[in-house]
DNA sequence: CGTCTTTGACCGGCGC
DNA sequence: GCGCCGGTCAAAGACG
């Protein structure tokens, strides 16, 4: 693939403390104000009406963290997240590609079956719908579309689609209002998995890619399945950023999950005892990590 | 030939 | 009610 995403190191405890303590109580925990951090922006960072909760990036320390809290306030806190890993981490891209094949050849058939099943379910209600029109999954009247919780990442990268260990199928692309860069829509290719991902480039700083995950994987990442040694002490430093980021997300969205997050399907790699789990600011968690 | 991407059309939600 | 906009569908084409 030849992807050239820049590798980010996970924010240090202090750095995160600054961020989150300010976010939570409005007063900086140290001399470093979050507003002093380059590239920092709240919601106005993104074009269109993407509803991110906040976004954070610090060009000096080369880290990035963005969290979307959309849907968190809703009744469903069941979870969201994936396992993004920047492509040029020491995880070999070849292993990622090989792992990708796990799902190949399964998508189309299964997906079609899934779609047909869904349609079958709705048939009763829609018997008299105009069949000549394109069929979008009909919803019952008055039934509001439920949005899964979303999580957004900003990553400095030359390539739009970052390898994250999962396989995605692109199903749409739209021009973004006020932005020269289009937004692309992807779905996880695993048949039973409903996770979606949107990818767009920041119009303010085109070197940044904004990736938004929606939903929760119902399976492990093909990459983690493929190799239990996916994360070792050798490549730990490179993988830690993504894992730590995941952990942050997890803690943000699921303060009660605590240690159980380590066995969450989304975080299979965390089961590896070699992984260092950075401690998190107290504000993030009610439950100790380990 | 199977899989994936592209792309125009369609749908629903929302603001006016 | 109307128009705008984000999100999705699915046919057609590209690709390996």
GROMACS .gro file of C-alpha atoms (C1' of nucleotides) in nm:
model
  322
    1UNK     CA    1   0.000   0.000   0.000
    2UNK     CA    2   0.291   0.229   0.068
    3UNK     CA    3   0.110   0.434   0.324
    4UNK     CA    4   0.301   0.711   0.486
    5UNK     CA    5   0.114   0.808   0.793
    6UNK     CA    6   0.317   0.985   1.050
    7UNK     CA    7   0.362   0.794   1.368
    8UNK     CA    8   0.234   0.957   1.678
    9UNK     CA    9   0.343   0.894   2.023
   10UNK     CA   10   0.079   0.862   2.284
   11UNK     CA   11   0.038   1.170   2.500
   12UNK     CA   12   0.213   1.154   2.827
   13UNK     CA   13   0.014   1.139   3.142
   14UNK     CA   14   0.090   1.501   3.219
   15UNK     CA   15  -0.010   1.610   2.874
   16UNK     CA   16  -0.339   1.436   2.901
   17UNK     CA   17  -0.389   1.558   3.250
   18UNK     CA   18  -0.362   1.909   3.124
   19UNK     CA   19  -0.613   1.844   2.860
   20UNK     CA   20  -0.867   1.653   3.054
   21UNK     CA   21  -0.849   1.846   3.371
   22UNK     CA   22  -0.913   2.161   3.179
   23UNK     CA   23  -1.187   1.996   2.990
   24UNK     CA   24  -1.356   1.873   3.300
   25UNK     CA   25  -1.332   2.160   3.539
   26UNK     CA   26  -1.220   2.447   3.324
   27UNK     CA   27  -0.902   2.521   3.509
   28UNK     CA   28  -0.564   2.422   3.376
   29UNK     CA   29  -0.378   2.170   3.584
   30UNK     CA   30  -0.045   2.325   3.503
   31UNK     CA   31   0.114   2.624   3.339
   32UNK     CA   32   0.047   2.477   3.003
   33UNK     CA   33  -0.289   2.593   2.887
   34UNK     CA   34  -0.456   2.386   2.628
   35UNK     CA   35  -0.516   2.696   2.428
   36UNK     CA   36  -0.141   2.737   2.405
   37UNK     CA   37  -0.114   2.415   2.222
   38UNK     CA   38  -0.069   2.456   1.853
   39UNK     CA   39  -0.343   2.327   1.629
   40UNK     CA   40  -0.589   2.302   1.907
   41UNK     CA   41  -0.945   2.359   1.818
   42UNK     CA   42  -1.282   2.267   1.941
   43UNK     CA   43  -1.568   2.198   1.711
   44UNK     CA   44  -1.480   2.454   1.451
   45UNK     CA   45  -1.197   2.241   1.331
   46UNK     CA   46  -1.418   2.042   1.108
   47UNK     CA   47  -1.605   2.138   0.798
   48UNK     CA   48  -1.968   2.071   0.747
   49UNK     CA   49  -2.186   1.969   1.031
   50UNK     CA   50  -1.976   1.688   1.165
   51UNK     CA   51  -2.065   1.682   1.527
   52UNK     CA   52  -1.744   1.613   1.706
   53UNK     CA   53  -1.728   1.671   2.075
   54UNK     CA   54  -1.378   1.801   2.067
   55UNK     CA   55  -1.054   1.756   1.894
   56UNK     CA   56  -0.706   1.788   2.019
   57UNK     CA   57  -0.373   1.784   1.857
   58UNK     CA   58  -0.036   1.909   1.951
   59UNK     CA   59   0.217   1.945   1.679
   60UNK     CA   60   0.507   1.977   1.920
   61UNK     CA   61   0.459   1.648   2.089
   62UNK     CA   62   0.329   1.487   1.774
   63UNK     CA   63   0.029   1.331   1.925
   64UNK     CA   64  -0.329   1.339   1.835
   65UNK     CA   65  -0.650   1.266   2.003
   66UNK     CA   66  -0.997   1.344   1.902
   67UNK     CA   67  -1.311   1.222   2.057
   68UNK     CA   68  -1.660   1.248   1.937
   69UNK     CA   69  -1.918   1.225   2.204
   70UNK     CA   70  -2.211   1.210   1.972
   71UNK     CA   71  -2.457   0.958   2.093
   72UNK     CA   72  -2.297   0.914   2.429
   73UNK     CA   73  -2.574   1.105   2.589
   74UNK     CA   74  -2.822   0.868   2.439
   75UNK     CA   75  -2.942   0.557   2.611
   76UNK     CA   76  -2.688   0.338   2.444
   77UNK     CA   77  -2.353   0.334   2.612
   78UNK     CA   78  -2.272  -0.007   2.491
   79UNK     CA   79  -1.956   0.108   2.335
   80UNK     CA   80  -1.767   0.227   2.037
   81UNK     CA   81  -1.416   0.199   1.923
   82UNK     CA   82  -1.178   0.023   1.703
   83UNK     CA   83  -0.815  -0.045   1.711
   84UNK     CA   84  -0.650   0.207   1.487
   85UNK     CA   85  -0.285   0.159   1.433
   86UNK     CA   86  -0.081   0.393   1.229
   87UNK     CA   87   0.051   0.213   0.927
   88UNK     CA   88   0.415   0.273   0.970
   89UNK     CA   89   0.428   0.154   1.319
   90UNK     CA   90   0.654  -0.139   1.365
   91UNK     CA   91   0.366  -0.369   1.296
   92UNK     CA   92   0.466  -0.492   0.958
   93UNK     CA   93   0.233  -0.386   0.685
   94UNK     CA   94   0.274  -0.721   0.522
   95UNK     CA   95   0.119  -0.894   0.818
   96UNK     CA   96  -0.168  -0.653   0.806
   97UNK     CA   97  -0.227  -0.726   0.444
   98UNK     CA   98  -0.204  -1.096   0.493
   99UNK     CA   99  -0.446  -1.071   0.775
  100UNK     CA  100  -0.680  -0.883   0.556
  101UNK     CA  101  -0.728  -1.188   0.344
  102UNK     CA  102  -0.903  -1.356   0.628
  103UNK     CA  103  -1.220  -1.177   0.534
  104UNK     CA  104  -1.181  -1.183   0.164
  105UNK     CA  105  -1.431  -1.378  -0.032
  106UNK     CA  106  -1.677  -1.370   0.247
  107UNK     CA  107  -1.813  -1.027   0.215
  108UNK     CA  108  -2.032  -1.024  -0.085
  109UNK     CA  109  -2.234  -1.331  -0.023
  110UNK     CA  110  -2.276  -1.273   0.344
  111UNK     CA  111  -2.349  -0.909   0.299
  112UNK     CA  112  -2.612  -0.976   0.042
  113UNK     CA  113  -2.769  -1.232   0.267
  114UNK     CA  114  -2.767  -0.981   0.546
  115UNK     CA  115  -2.932  -0.720   0.329
  116UNK     CA  116  -3.189  -0.963   0.209
  117UNK     CA  117  -3.262  -1.070   0.561
  118UNK     CA  118  -3.315  -0.711   0.657
  119UNK     CA  119  -3.544  -0.655   0.366
  120UNK     CA  120  -3.731  -0.971   0.443
  121UNK     CA  121  -3.797  -0.842   0.789
  122UNK     CA  122  -3.945  -0.524   0.654
  123UNK     CA  123  -4.145  -0.683   0.380
  124UNK     CA  124  -4.464  -0.688   0.576
  125UNK     CA  125  -4.468  -0.315   0.614
  126UNK     CA  126  -4.350  -0.229   0.269
  127UNK     CA  127  -4.543  -0.456   0.043
  128UNK     CA  128  -4.698  -0.165  -0.139
  129UNK     CA  129  -4.387   0.045  -0.168
  130UNK     CA  130  -4.289   0.152  -0.515
  131UNK     CA  131  -4.054  -0.124  -0.614
  132UNK     CA  132  -3.922   0.055  -0.915
  133UNK     CA  133  -3.756   0.305  -0.687
  134UNK     CA  134  -3.423   0.241  -0.530
  135UNK     CA  135  -3.473   0.057  -0.208
  136UNK     CA  136  -3.325   0.210   0.097
  137UNK     CA  137  -3.393   0.033   0.416
  138UNK     CA  138  -3.731   0.163   0.518
  139UNK     CA  139  -3.797   0.271   0.870
  140UNK     CA  140  -4.123   0.259   1.048
  141UNK     CA  141  -4.297   0.589   1.082
  142UNK     CA  142  -4.203   0.786   1.385
  143UNK     CA  143  -3.907   0.563   1.444
  144UNK     CA  144  -3.606   0.783   1.483
  145UNK     CA  145  -3.282   0.662   1.343
  146UNK     CA  146  -3.056   0.566   1.627
  147UNK     CA  147  -2.701   0.675   1.596
  148UNK     CA  148  -2.421   0.469   1.736
  149UNK     CA  149  -2.168   0.651   1.947
  150UNK     CA  150  -1.896   0.796   1.734
  151UNK     CA  151  -1.530   0.845   1.783
  152UNK     CA  152  -1.313   1.068   1.572
  153UNK     CA  153  -0.940   1.064   1.528
  154UNK     CA  154  -0.720   1.315   1.361
  155UNK     CA  155  -0.407   1.175   1.211
  156UNK     CA  156  -0.135   1.346   1.021
  157UNK     CA  157  -0.104   1.136   0.713
  158UNK     CA  158  -0.049   1.160   0.341
  159UNK     CA  159  -0.289   0.879   0.278
  160UNK     CA  160  -0.657   0.901   0.350
  161UNK     CA  161  -0.731   0.549   0.452
  162UNK     CA  162  -0.517   0.437   0.744
  163UNK     CA  163  -0.462   0.071   0.809
  164UNK     CA  164  -0.626  -0.014   1.139
  165UNK     CA  165  -0.632  -0.390   1.130
  166UNK     CA  166  -0.986  -0.419   1.005
  167UNK     CA  167  -1.111  -0.457   0.654
  168UNK     CA  168  -1.338  -0.190   0.514
  169UNK     CA  169  -1.555  -0.159   0.212
  170UNK     CA  170  -1.621   0.183   0.071
  171UNK     CA  171  -1.987   0.244   0.006
  172UNK     CA  172  -2.005   0.610  -0.065
  173UNK     CA  173  -1.835   0.940  -0.107
  174UNK     CA  174  -1.970   1.288  -0.070
  175UNK     CA  175  -1.839   1.634  -0.117
  176UNK     CA  176  -1.802   1.814   0.211
  177UNK     CA  177  -1.951   2.155   0.245
  178UNK     CA  178  -1.690   2.429   0.269
  179UNK     CA  179  -1.417   2.181   0.199
  180UNK     CA  180  -1.242   2.086  -0.123
  181UNK     CA  181  -1.189   1.738   0.012
  182UNK     CA  182  -1.455   1.469  -0.014
  183UNK     CA  183  -1.570   1.251   0.271
  184UNK     CA  184  -1.572   0.878   0.211
  185UNK     CA  185  -1.791   0.624   0.385
  186UNK     CA  186  -1.672   0.276   0.473
  187UNK     CA  187  -1.831  -0.027   0.632
  188UNK     CA  188  -1.658  -0.313   0.808
  189UNK     CA  189  -1.656  -0.608   0.570
  190UNK     CA  190  -1.720  -0.864   0.841
  191UNK     CA  191  -2.073  -0.988   0.777
  192UNK     CA  192  -2.222  -0.942   1.122
  193UNK     CA  193  -2.035  -0.625   1.200
  194UNK     CA  194  -2.212  -0.292   1.162
  195UNK     CA  195  -1.923  -0.061   1.230
  196UNK     CA  196  -1.888   0.229   0.992
  197UNK     CA  197  -1.606   0.463   0.931
  198UNK     CA  198  -1.592   0.803   0.768
  199UNK     CA  199  -1.272   0.943   0.634
  200UNK     CA  200  -1.211   1.299   0.532
  201UNK     CA  201  -0.925   1.539   0.510
  202UNK     CA  202  -0.919   1.851   0.720
  203UNK     CA  203  -0.976   2.150   0.503
  204UNK     CA  204  -0.787   2.370   0.744
  205UNK     CA  205  -0.481   2.153   0.746
  206UNK     CA  206  -0.493   1.904   0.460
  207UNK     CA  207  -0.208   1.710   0.610
  208UNK     CA  208  -0.452   1.581   0.869
  209UNK     CA  209  -0.696   1.303   0.807
  210UNK     CA  210  -1.012   1.287   1.015
  211UNK     CA  211  -1.139   0.937   1.072
  212UNK     CA  212  -1.469   0.882   1.244
  213UNK     CA  213  -1.571   0.541   1.371
  214UNK     CA  214  -1.933   0.462   1.439
  215UNK     CA  215  -2.044   0.154   1.623
  216UNK     CA  216  -1.875  -0.140   1.782
  217UNK     CA  217  -1.697  -0.428   1.617
  218UNK     CA  218  -1.865  -0.759   1.689
  219UNK     CA  219  -1.541  -0.943   1.624
  220UNK     CA  220  -1.173  -0.919   1.676
  221UNK     CA  221  -0.948  -0.739   1.440
  222UNK     CA  222  -0.819  -0.977   1.175
  223UNK     CA  223  -0.477  -0.843   1.258
  224UNK     CA  224  -0.497  -0.940   1.622
  225UNK     CA  225  -0.654  -1.274   1.542
  226UNK     CA  226  -0.376  -1.356   1.308
  227UNK     CA  227  -0.096  -1.313   1.553
  228UNK     CA  228  -0.109  -1.333   1.928
  229UNK     CA  229   0.234  -1.179   1.923
  230UNK     CA  230   0.101  -0.884   1.740
  231UNK     CA  231   0.231  -0.661   2.010
  232UNK     CA  232   0.563  -0.742   2.164
  233UNK     CA  233   0.805  -0.552   2.374
  234UNK     CA  234   1.001  -0.498   2.060
  235UNK     CA  235   0.740  -0.298   1.878
  236UNK     CA  236   0.564  -0.183   2.185
  237UNK     CA  237   0.667   0.176   2.161
  238UNK     CA  238   0.510   0.203   1.823
  239UNK     CA  239   0.189   0.026   1.910
  240UNK     CA  240   0.137   0.190   2.243
  241UNK     CA  241   0.002   0.509   2.093
  242UNK     CA  242  -0.289   0.338   1.932
  243UNK     CA  243  -0.362   0.123   2.230
  244UNK     CA  244  -0.340   0.409   2.467
  245UNK     CA  245  -0.568   0.606   2.251
  246UNK     CA  246  -0.812   0.322   2.255
  247UNK     CA  247  -0.792   0.307   2.625
  248UNK     CA  248  -0.866   0.671   2.654
  249UNK     CA  249  -1.167   0.631   2.435
  250UNK     CA  250  -1.278   0.337   2.634
  251UNK     CA  251  -1.241   0.521   2.957
  252UNK     CA  252  -1.417   0.823   2.823
  253UNK     CA  253  -1.713   0.629   2.707
  254UNK     CA  254  -1.719   0.351   2.960
  255UNK     CA  255  -1.600   0.467   3.296
  256UNK     CA  256  -1.744   0.152   3.448
  257UNK     CA  257  -1.567  -0.087   3.222
  258UNK     CA  258  -1.232  -0.053   3.386
  259UNK     CA  259  -1.025  -0.366   3.364
  260UNK     CA  260  -1.288  -0.546   3.165
  261UNK     CA  261  -1.186  -0.336   2.870
  262UNK     CA  262  -0.873  -0.544   2.847
  263UNK     CA  263  -1.075  -0.839   2.731
  264UNK     CA  264  -1.302  -0.643   2.508
  265UNK     CA  265  -1.313  -0.780   2.156
  266UNK     CA  266  -1.201  -0.447   2.026
  267UNK     CA  267  -0.891  -0.457   2.232
  268UNK     CA  268  -0.769  -0.806   2.187
  269UNK     CA  269  -0.411  -0.693   2.174
  270UNK     CA  270  -0.445  -0.561   2.525
  271UNK     CA  271  -0.459  -0.911   2.656
  272UNK     CA  272  -0.094  -0.939   2.583
  273UNK     CA  273   0.093  -0.894   2.908
  274UNK     CA  274   0.373  -0.719   2.727
  275UNK     CA  275   0.161  -0.421   2.662
  276UNK     CA  276   0.213  -0.122   2.873
  277UNK     CA  277  -0.107   0.050   2.962
  278UNK     CA  278  -0.040   0.409   3.042
  279UNK     CA  279  -0.203   0.538   3.353
  280UNK     CA  280  -0.481   0.780   3.290
  281UNK     CA  281  -0.584   1.099   3.452
  282UNK     CA  282  -0.822   1.036   3.738
  283UNK     CA  283  -1.081   1.245   3.566
  284UNK     CA  284  -1.114   0.977   3.305
  285UNK     CA  285  -1.186   0.685   3.519
  286UNK     CA  286  -1.376   0.584   3.825
  287UNK     CA  287  -1.229   0.240   3.818
  288UNK     CA  288  -0.863   0.153   3.846
  289UNK     CA  289  -0.719   0.008   3.528
  290UNK     CA  290  -0.565  -0.300   3.675
  291DC     C1'  291  -1.472  -1.410  -1.246
  292DG     C1'  292  -1.499  -1.227  -0.794
  293DT     C1'  293  -1.419  -0.822  -0.537
  294DC     C1'  294  -1.383  -0.345  -0.472
  295DT     C1'  295  -1.452   0.147  -0.604
  296DT     C1'  296  -1.700   0.509  -0.823
  297DT     C1'  297  -2.086   0.785  -0.869
  298DG     C1'  298  -2.551   0.957  -0.945
  299DA     C1'  299  -2.984   0.900  -0.735
  300DC     C1'  300  -3.257   0.861  -0.350
  301DC     C1'  301  -3.417   0.914   0.139
  302DG     C1'  302  -3.481   1.119   0.589
  303DG     C1'  303  -3.389   1.484   0.913
  304DC     C1'  304  -3.386   1.947   1.001
  305DG     C1'  305  -3.423   2.448   0.968
  306DC     C1'  306  -3.671   2.818   0.774
  307DG     C1'  307  -4.412   2.282   0.239
  308DC     C1'  308  -3.969   2.346   0.061
  309DG     C1'  309  -3.489   2.323   0.014
  310DC     C1'  310  -3.054   2.185   0.192
  311DC     C1'  311  -2.754   1.843   0.348
  312DG     C1'  312  -2.566   1.413   0.534
  313DG     C1'  313  -2.592   0.942   0.469
  314DT     C1'  314  -2.688   0.530   0.195
  315DC     C1'  315  -2.794   0.242  -0.205
  316DA     C1'  316  -2.681  -0.009  -0.602
  317DA     C1'  317  -2.554  -0.034  -1.098
  318DA     C1'  318  -2.164   0.001  -1.365
  319DG     C1'  319  -1.697  -0.002  -1.427
  320DA     C1'  320  -1.216  -0.108  -1.280
  321DC     C1'  321  -0.898  -0.417  -1.121
  322DG     C1'  322  -0.628  -0.829  -1.010
   0.00000   0.00000   0.00000
